Coordinates of C-alpha atoms in Angstrom, one line a residue:
X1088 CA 65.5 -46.1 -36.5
X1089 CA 62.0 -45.1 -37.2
X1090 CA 59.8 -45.0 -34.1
X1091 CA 55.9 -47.0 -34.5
X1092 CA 54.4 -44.5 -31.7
X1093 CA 51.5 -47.0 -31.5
X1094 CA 54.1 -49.5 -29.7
X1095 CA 55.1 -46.9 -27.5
X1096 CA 51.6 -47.4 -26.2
X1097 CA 52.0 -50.7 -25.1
X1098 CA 55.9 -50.2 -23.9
X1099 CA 55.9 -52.1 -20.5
X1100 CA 57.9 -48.5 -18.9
X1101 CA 56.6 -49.3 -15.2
X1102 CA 59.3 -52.6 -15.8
X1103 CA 62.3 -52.0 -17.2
X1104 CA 64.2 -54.1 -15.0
X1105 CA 66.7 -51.2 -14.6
X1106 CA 68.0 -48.3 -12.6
X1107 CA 69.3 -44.9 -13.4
X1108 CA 73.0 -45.6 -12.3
X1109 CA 73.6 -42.8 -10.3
X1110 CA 71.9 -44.2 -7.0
X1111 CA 71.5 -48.5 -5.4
X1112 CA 68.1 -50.1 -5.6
X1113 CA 67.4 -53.3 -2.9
X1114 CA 64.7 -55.1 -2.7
X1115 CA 63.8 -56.6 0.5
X1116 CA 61.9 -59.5 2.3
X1117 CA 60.3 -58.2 5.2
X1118 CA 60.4 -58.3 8.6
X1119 CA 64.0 -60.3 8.6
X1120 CA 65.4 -57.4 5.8
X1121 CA 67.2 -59.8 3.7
X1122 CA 68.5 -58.8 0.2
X1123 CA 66.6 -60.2 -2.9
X1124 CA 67.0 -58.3 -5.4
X1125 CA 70.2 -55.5 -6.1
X1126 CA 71.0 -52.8 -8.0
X1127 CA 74.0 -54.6 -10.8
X1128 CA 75.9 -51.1 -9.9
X1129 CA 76.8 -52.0 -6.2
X1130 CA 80.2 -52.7 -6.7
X1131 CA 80.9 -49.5 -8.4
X1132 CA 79.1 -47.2 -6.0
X1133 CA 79.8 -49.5 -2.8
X1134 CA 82.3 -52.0 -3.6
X1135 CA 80.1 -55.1 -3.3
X1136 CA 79.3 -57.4 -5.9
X1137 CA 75.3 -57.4 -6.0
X1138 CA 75.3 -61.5 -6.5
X1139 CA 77.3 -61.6 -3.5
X1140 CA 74.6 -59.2 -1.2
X1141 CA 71.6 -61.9 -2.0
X1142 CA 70.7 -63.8 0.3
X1143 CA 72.3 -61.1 3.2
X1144 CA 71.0 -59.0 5.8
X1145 CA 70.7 -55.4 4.7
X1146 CA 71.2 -54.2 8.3
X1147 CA 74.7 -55.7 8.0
X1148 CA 75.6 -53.4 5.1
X1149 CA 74.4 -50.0 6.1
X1150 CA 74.7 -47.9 9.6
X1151 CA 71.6 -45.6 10.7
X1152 CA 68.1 -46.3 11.9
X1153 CA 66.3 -47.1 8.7
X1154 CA 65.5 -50.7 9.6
X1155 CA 64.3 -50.2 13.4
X1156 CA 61.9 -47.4 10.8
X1157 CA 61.1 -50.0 8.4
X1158 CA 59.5 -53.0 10.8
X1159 CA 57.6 -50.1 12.9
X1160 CA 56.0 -48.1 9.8
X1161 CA 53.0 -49.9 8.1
X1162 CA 51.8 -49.6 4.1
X1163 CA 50.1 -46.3 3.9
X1164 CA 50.6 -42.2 4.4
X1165 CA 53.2 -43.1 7.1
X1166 CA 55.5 -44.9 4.2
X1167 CA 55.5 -41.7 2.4
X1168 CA 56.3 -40.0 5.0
X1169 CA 59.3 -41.6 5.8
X1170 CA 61.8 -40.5 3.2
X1171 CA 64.7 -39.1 3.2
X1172 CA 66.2 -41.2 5.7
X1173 CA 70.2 -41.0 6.4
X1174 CA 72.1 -43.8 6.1
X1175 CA 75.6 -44.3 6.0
X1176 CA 77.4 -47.5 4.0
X1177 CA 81.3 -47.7 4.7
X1178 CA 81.3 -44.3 6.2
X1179 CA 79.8 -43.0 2.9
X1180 CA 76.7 -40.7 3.1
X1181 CA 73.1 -41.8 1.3
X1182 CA 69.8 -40.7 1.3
X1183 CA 67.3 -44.0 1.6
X1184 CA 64.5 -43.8 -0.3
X1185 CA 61.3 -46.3 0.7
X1186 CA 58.5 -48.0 -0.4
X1187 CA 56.6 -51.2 -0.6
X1188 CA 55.7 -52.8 -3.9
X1189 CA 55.1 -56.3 -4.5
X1190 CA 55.3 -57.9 -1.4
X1191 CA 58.5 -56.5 -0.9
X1192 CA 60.4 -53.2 0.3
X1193 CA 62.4 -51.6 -1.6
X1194 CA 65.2 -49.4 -0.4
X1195 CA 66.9 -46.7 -3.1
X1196 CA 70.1 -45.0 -2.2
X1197 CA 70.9 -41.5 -3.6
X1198 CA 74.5 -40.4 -2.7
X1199 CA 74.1 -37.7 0.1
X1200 CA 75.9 -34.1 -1.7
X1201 CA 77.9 -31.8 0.9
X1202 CA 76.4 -29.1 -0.6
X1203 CA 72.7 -30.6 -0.5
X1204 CA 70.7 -27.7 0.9
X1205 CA 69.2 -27.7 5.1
X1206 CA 66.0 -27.7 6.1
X1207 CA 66.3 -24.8 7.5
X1208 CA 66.7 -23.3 3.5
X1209 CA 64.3 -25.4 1.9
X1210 CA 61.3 -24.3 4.5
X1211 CA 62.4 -20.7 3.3
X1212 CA 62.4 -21.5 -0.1
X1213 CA 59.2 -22.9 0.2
X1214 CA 57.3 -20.3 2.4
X1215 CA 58.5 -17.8 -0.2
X1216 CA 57.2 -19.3 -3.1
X1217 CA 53.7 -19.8 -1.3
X1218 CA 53.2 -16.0 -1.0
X1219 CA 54.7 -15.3 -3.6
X1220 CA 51.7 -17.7 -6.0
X1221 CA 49.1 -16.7 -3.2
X1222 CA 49.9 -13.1 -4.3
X1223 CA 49.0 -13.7 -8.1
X1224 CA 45.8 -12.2 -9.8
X1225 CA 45.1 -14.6 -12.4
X1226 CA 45.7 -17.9 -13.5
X1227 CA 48.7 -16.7 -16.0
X1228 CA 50.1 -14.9 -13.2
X1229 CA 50.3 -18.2 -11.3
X1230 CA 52.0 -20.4 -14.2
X1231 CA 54.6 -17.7 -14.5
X1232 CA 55.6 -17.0 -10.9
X1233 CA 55.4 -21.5 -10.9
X1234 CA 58.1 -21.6 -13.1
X1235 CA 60.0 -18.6 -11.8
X1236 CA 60.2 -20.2 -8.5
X1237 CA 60.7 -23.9 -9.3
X1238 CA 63.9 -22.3 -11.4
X1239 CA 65.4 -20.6 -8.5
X1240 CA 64.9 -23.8 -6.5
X1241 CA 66.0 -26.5 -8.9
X1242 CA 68.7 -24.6 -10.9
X1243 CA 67.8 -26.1 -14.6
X1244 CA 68.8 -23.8 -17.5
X1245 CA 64.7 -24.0 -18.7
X1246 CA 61.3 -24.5 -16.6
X1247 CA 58.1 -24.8 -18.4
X1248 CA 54.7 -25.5 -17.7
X1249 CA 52.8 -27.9 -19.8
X1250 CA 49.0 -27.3 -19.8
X1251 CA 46.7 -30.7 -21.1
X1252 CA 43.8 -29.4 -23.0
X1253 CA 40.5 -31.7 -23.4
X1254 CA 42.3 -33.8 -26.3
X1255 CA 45.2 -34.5 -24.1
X1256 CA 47.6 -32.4 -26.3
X1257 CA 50.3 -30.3 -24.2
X1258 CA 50.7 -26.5 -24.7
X1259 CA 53.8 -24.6 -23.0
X1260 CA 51.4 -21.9 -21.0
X1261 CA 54.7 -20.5 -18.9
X1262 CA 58.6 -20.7 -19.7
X1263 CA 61.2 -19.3 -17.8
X1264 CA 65.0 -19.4 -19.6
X1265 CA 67.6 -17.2 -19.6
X1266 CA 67.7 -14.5 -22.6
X1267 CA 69.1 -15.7 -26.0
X1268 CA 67.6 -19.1 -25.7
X1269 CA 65.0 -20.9 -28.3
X1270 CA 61.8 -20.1 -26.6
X1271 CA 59.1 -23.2 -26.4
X1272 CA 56.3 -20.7 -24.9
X1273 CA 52.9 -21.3 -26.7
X1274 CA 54.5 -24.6 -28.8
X1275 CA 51.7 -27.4 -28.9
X1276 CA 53.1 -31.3 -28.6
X1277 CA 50.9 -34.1 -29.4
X1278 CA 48.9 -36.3 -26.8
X1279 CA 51.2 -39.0 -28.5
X1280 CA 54.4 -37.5 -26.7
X1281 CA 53.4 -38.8 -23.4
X1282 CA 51.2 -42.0 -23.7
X1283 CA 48.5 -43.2 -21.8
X1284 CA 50.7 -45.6 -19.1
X1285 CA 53.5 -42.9 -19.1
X1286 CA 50.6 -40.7 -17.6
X1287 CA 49.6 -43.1 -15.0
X1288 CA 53.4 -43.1 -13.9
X1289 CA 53.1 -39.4 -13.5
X1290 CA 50.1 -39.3 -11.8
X1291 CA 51.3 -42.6 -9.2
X1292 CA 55.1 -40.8 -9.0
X1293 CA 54.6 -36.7 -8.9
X1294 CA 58.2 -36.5 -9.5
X1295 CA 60.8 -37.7 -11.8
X1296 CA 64.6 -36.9 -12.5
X1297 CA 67.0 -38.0 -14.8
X1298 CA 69.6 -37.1 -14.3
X1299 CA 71.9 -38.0 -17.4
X1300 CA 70.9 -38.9 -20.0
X1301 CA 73.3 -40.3 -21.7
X1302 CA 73.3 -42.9 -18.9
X1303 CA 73.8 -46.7 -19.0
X1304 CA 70.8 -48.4 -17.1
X1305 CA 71.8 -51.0 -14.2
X1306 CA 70.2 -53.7 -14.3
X1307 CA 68.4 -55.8 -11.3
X1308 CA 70.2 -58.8 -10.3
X1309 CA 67.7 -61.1 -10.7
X1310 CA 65.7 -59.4 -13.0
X1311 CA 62.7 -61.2 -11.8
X1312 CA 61.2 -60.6 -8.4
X1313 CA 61.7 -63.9 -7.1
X1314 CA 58.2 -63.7 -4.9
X1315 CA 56.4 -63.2 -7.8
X1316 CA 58.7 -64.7 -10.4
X1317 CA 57.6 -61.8 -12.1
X1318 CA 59.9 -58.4 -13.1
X1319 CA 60.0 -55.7 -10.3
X1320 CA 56.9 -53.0 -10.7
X1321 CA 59.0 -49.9 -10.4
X1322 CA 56.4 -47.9 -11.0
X1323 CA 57.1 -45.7 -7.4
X1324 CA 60.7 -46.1 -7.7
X1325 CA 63.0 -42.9 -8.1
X1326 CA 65.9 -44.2 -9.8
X1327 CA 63.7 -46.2 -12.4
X1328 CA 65.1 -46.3 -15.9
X1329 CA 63.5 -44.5 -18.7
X1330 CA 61.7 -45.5 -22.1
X1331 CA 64.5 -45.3 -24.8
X1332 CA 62.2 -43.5 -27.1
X1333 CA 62.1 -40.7 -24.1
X1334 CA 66.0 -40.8 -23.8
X1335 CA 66.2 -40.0 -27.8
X1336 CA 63.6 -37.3 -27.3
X1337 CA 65.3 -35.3 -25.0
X1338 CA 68.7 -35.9 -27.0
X1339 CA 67.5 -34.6 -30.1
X1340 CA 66.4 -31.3 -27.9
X1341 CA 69.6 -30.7 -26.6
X1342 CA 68.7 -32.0 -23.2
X1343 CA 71.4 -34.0 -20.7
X1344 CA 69.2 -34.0 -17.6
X1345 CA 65.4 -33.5 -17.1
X1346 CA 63.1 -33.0 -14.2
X1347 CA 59.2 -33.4 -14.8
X1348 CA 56.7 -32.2 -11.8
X1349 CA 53.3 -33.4 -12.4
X1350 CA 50.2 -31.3 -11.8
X1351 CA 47.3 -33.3 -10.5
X1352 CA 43.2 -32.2 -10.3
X1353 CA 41.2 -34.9 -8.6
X1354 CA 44.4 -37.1 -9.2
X1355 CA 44.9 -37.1 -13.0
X1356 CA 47.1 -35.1 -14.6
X1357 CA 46.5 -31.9 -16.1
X1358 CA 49.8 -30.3 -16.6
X1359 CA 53.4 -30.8 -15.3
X1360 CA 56.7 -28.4 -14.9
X1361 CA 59.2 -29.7 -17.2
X1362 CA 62.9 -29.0 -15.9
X1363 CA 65.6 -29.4 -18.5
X1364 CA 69.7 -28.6 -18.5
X1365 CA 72.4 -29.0 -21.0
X1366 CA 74.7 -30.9 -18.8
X1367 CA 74.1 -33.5 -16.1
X1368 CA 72.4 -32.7 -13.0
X1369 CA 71.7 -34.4 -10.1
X1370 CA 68.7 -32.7 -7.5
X1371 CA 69.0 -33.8 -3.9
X1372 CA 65.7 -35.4 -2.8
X1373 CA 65.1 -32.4 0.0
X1374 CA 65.1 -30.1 -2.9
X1375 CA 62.3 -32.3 -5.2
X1376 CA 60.3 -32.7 -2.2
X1377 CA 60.3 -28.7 -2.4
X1378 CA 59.5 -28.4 -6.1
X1379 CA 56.9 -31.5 -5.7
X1380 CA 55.3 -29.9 -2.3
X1381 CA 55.3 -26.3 -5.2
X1382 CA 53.4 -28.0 -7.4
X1383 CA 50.8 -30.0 -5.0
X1384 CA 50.1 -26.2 -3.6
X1385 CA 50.3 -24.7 -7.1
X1386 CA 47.0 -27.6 -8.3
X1387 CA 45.4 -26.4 -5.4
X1388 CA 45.5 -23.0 -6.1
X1389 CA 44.6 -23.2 -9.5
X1390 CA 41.6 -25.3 -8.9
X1391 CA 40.0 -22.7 -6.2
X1392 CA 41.1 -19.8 -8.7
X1393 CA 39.5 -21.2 -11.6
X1394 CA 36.5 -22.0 -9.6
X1395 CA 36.1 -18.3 -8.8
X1396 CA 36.9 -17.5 -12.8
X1397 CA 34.0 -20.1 -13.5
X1398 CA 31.8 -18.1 -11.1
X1399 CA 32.3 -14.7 -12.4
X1400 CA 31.8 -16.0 -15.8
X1401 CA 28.2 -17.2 -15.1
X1402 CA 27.6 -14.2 -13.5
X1403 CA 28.8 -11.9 -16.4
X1404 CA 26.9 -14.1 -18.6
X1405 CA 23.7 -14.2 -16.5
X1406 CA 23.7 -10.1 -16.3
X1407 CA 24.1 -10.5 -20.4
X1408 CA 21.5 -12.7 -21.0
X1409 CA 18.7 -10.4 -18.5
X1410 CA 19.6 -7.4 -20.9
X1411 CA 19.0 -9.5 -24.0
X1412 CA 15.9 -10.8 -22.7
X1413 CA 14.5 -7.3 -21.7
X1414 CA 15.2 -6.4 -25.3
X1415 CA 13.6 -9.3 -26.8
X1416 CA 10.3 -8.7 -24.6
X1417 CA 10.0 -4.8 -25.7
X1418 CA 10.1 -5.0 -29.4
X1419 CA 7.9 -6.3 -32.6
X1420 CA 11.3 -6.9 -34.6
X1421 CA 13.8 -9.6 -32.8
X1422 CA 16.4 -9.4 -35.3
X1423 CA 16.8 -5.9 -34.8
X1424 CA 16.7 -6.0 -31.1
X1425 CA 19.6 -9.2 -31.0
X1426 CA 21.7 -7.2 -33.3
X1427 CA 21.2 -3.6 -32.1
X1428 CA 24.5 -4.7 -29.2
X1429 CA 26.1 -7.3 -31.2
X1430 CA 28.7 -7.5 -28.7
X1431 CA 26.9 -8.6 -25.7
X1432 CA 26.0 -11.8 -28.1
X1433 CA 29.9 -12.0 -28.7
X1434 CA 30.4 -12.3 -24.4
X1435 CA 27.5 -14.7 -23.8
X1436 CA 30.2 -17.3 -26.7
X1437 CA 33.2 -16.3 -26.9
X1438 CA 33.1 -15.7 -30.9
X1439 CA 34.4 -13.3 -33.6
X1440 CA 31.2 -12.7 -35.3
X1441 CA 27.4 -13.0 -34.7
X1442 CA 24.8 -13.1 -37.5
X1443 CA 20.9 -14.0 -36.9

């Protein structure tokens, strides 16, 4: 049906009650780590009913150090710094996922791939990608190499980087594809493609994957956080389900699984790497802390490079200007003088014509 973009302003996308399906969501009392709230998919990734894990102890169900981790780390950097954590459940591999929200901690689980990358690999992807962007000239030089890099890491058939200008609208400033493909490079999309509380998500949660979808969402069993008897704020969680109208967006590109990195100055978003593939794809959560930690580094850069840009700009202009004055003192006829090197009035505003 027809889509009133003025609701999708008001969509409450930071509460869907839902999961993507591929991973286990728990929320947690704390310090005694009983089960609250679960993931409706338990039974089909774990074998337990969720209704049946309320009420029980979540260091009954898994094997690993996760909970001794969770009563010793307080709210704050040391949170963040916690994940991944390895956990086993029935012998089965996961990566834990944690952080704190509404009184409660919430555990994700991401099945653990036997091919996910080491560390060993991801440092060297990560070192190489710094020197190769420290290496860069410009600011175009940068997106490009970005997007280069990010598609060697993450493996999606396109990588682009979105650039916000003042009115909020996105232009594709860098693509990477393979040949033969439908190029998006200089394409403009409205502010209205990513609404004001979908931007907050992206600047509270750098990162987000979908990673089908075409997926069913799992619900939370109870929907409500029953601390708050209120719906879970999922605005920090990984696995949190998607707006519907995004889901139809990216199927009527062509696009089963998306990644989005987002690019941050003085925390608000000014751009983001957009990932997409024509097939499912899941990306192990080593690999997107490499592509988030690529584009934390990448806003850095950017901002001291376009300070230095900003800088020779002033003092281009400056040396314009003390010519044109000079001019303007030694003659009778001003006109004459301000149009005798019409192009140095061109450089002092960037313009296509000058007339006095």
């Amino acid at each position: 049906g027809d889509i009133d973009l003025s609701t999708c302003e008001r969509e409450p996308i930071h509460v869907p009650g839902a999961i993507q399906p591929h991973g286990l969501l728990f929320a947690l009392t704390e310090p005694d780590l009983r089960i609250v709230q679960a993931s409706a998919n338990t039974a089909a990734l774990i074998g337990r009913e969720a209704g049946a894990l309320l009420g029980t102890s979540f260091e009954e169900l898994i094997d690993g150090t996760l909970c001794e981790q969770l009563r010793e780390t307080p709210e704050g950097p040391e949170m963040a710094r916690l994940s991944p954590v390895p956990v086993l459940v029935d012998g089965r591999a996961f990566d834990a996922i944690v952080h704190r929200a509404d009184g409660l901690a919430i555990v994700e689980l991401e099945p653990h791939p036997d091919d996910a990358p080491a560390y060993r690999d991801c440092h060297a992807a990560v070192r190489d990608a710094l020197l190769r962007l420290q290496g860069c000239a410009d600011m175009r030089r940068m997106f490009e190499v970005a997007v280069e890099e990010v598609y060697r890491i993450a493996g999606f058939d396109r990588v682009m980087l979105y650039r916000f200008h003042e009115d909020q609208h996105g232009e594709v400033v860098a693509e990477h594809c393979p040949p033969g493909r439908l190029s998006y490079l200089h394409q403009h999309y409205p502010a209205s493609d990513i609404p004001s509380q979908a931007r907050r998500l992206f600047e509270l949660n750098r990162l987000r994957l979908i990673v089908d979808a075409g997926y069913v969402p799992a619900p939370l069993v109870p929907t409500d956080n029953p601390l708050r008897g209120a719906p879970l704020d999922l605005s920090r969680s990984v696995l949190r389900s998607v707006s519907p109208v995004h889901v139809m967006y990216l199927h009527n590109m062509g696009v089963a699984a998306s990644m989005t990195i987002s690019l941050l100055r003085e925390q608000r978003l000014w751009g983001m790497i957009a990932c997409h593939h024509e097939a499912p794809r899941f990306v192990p959560y080593e690999v997107r802390l490499v592509c988030d930690f690529l584009g934390q580094a990448l806003s850095s850069l950017l901002a001291a490079r376009e300070g230095v840009e900003v800088a020779e700009r002033q003092r281009d202009v400056g040396l314009v200007l003390a010519g044109l004055i000079e001019r303007l003192a030694q003659t009778k006829d001003p006109a004459r003088a301000l149009l005798s090197r019409p192009e140095a009035l061109r450089d002092l505003i960037p313009a296509q014509g000058v007339a006095v």
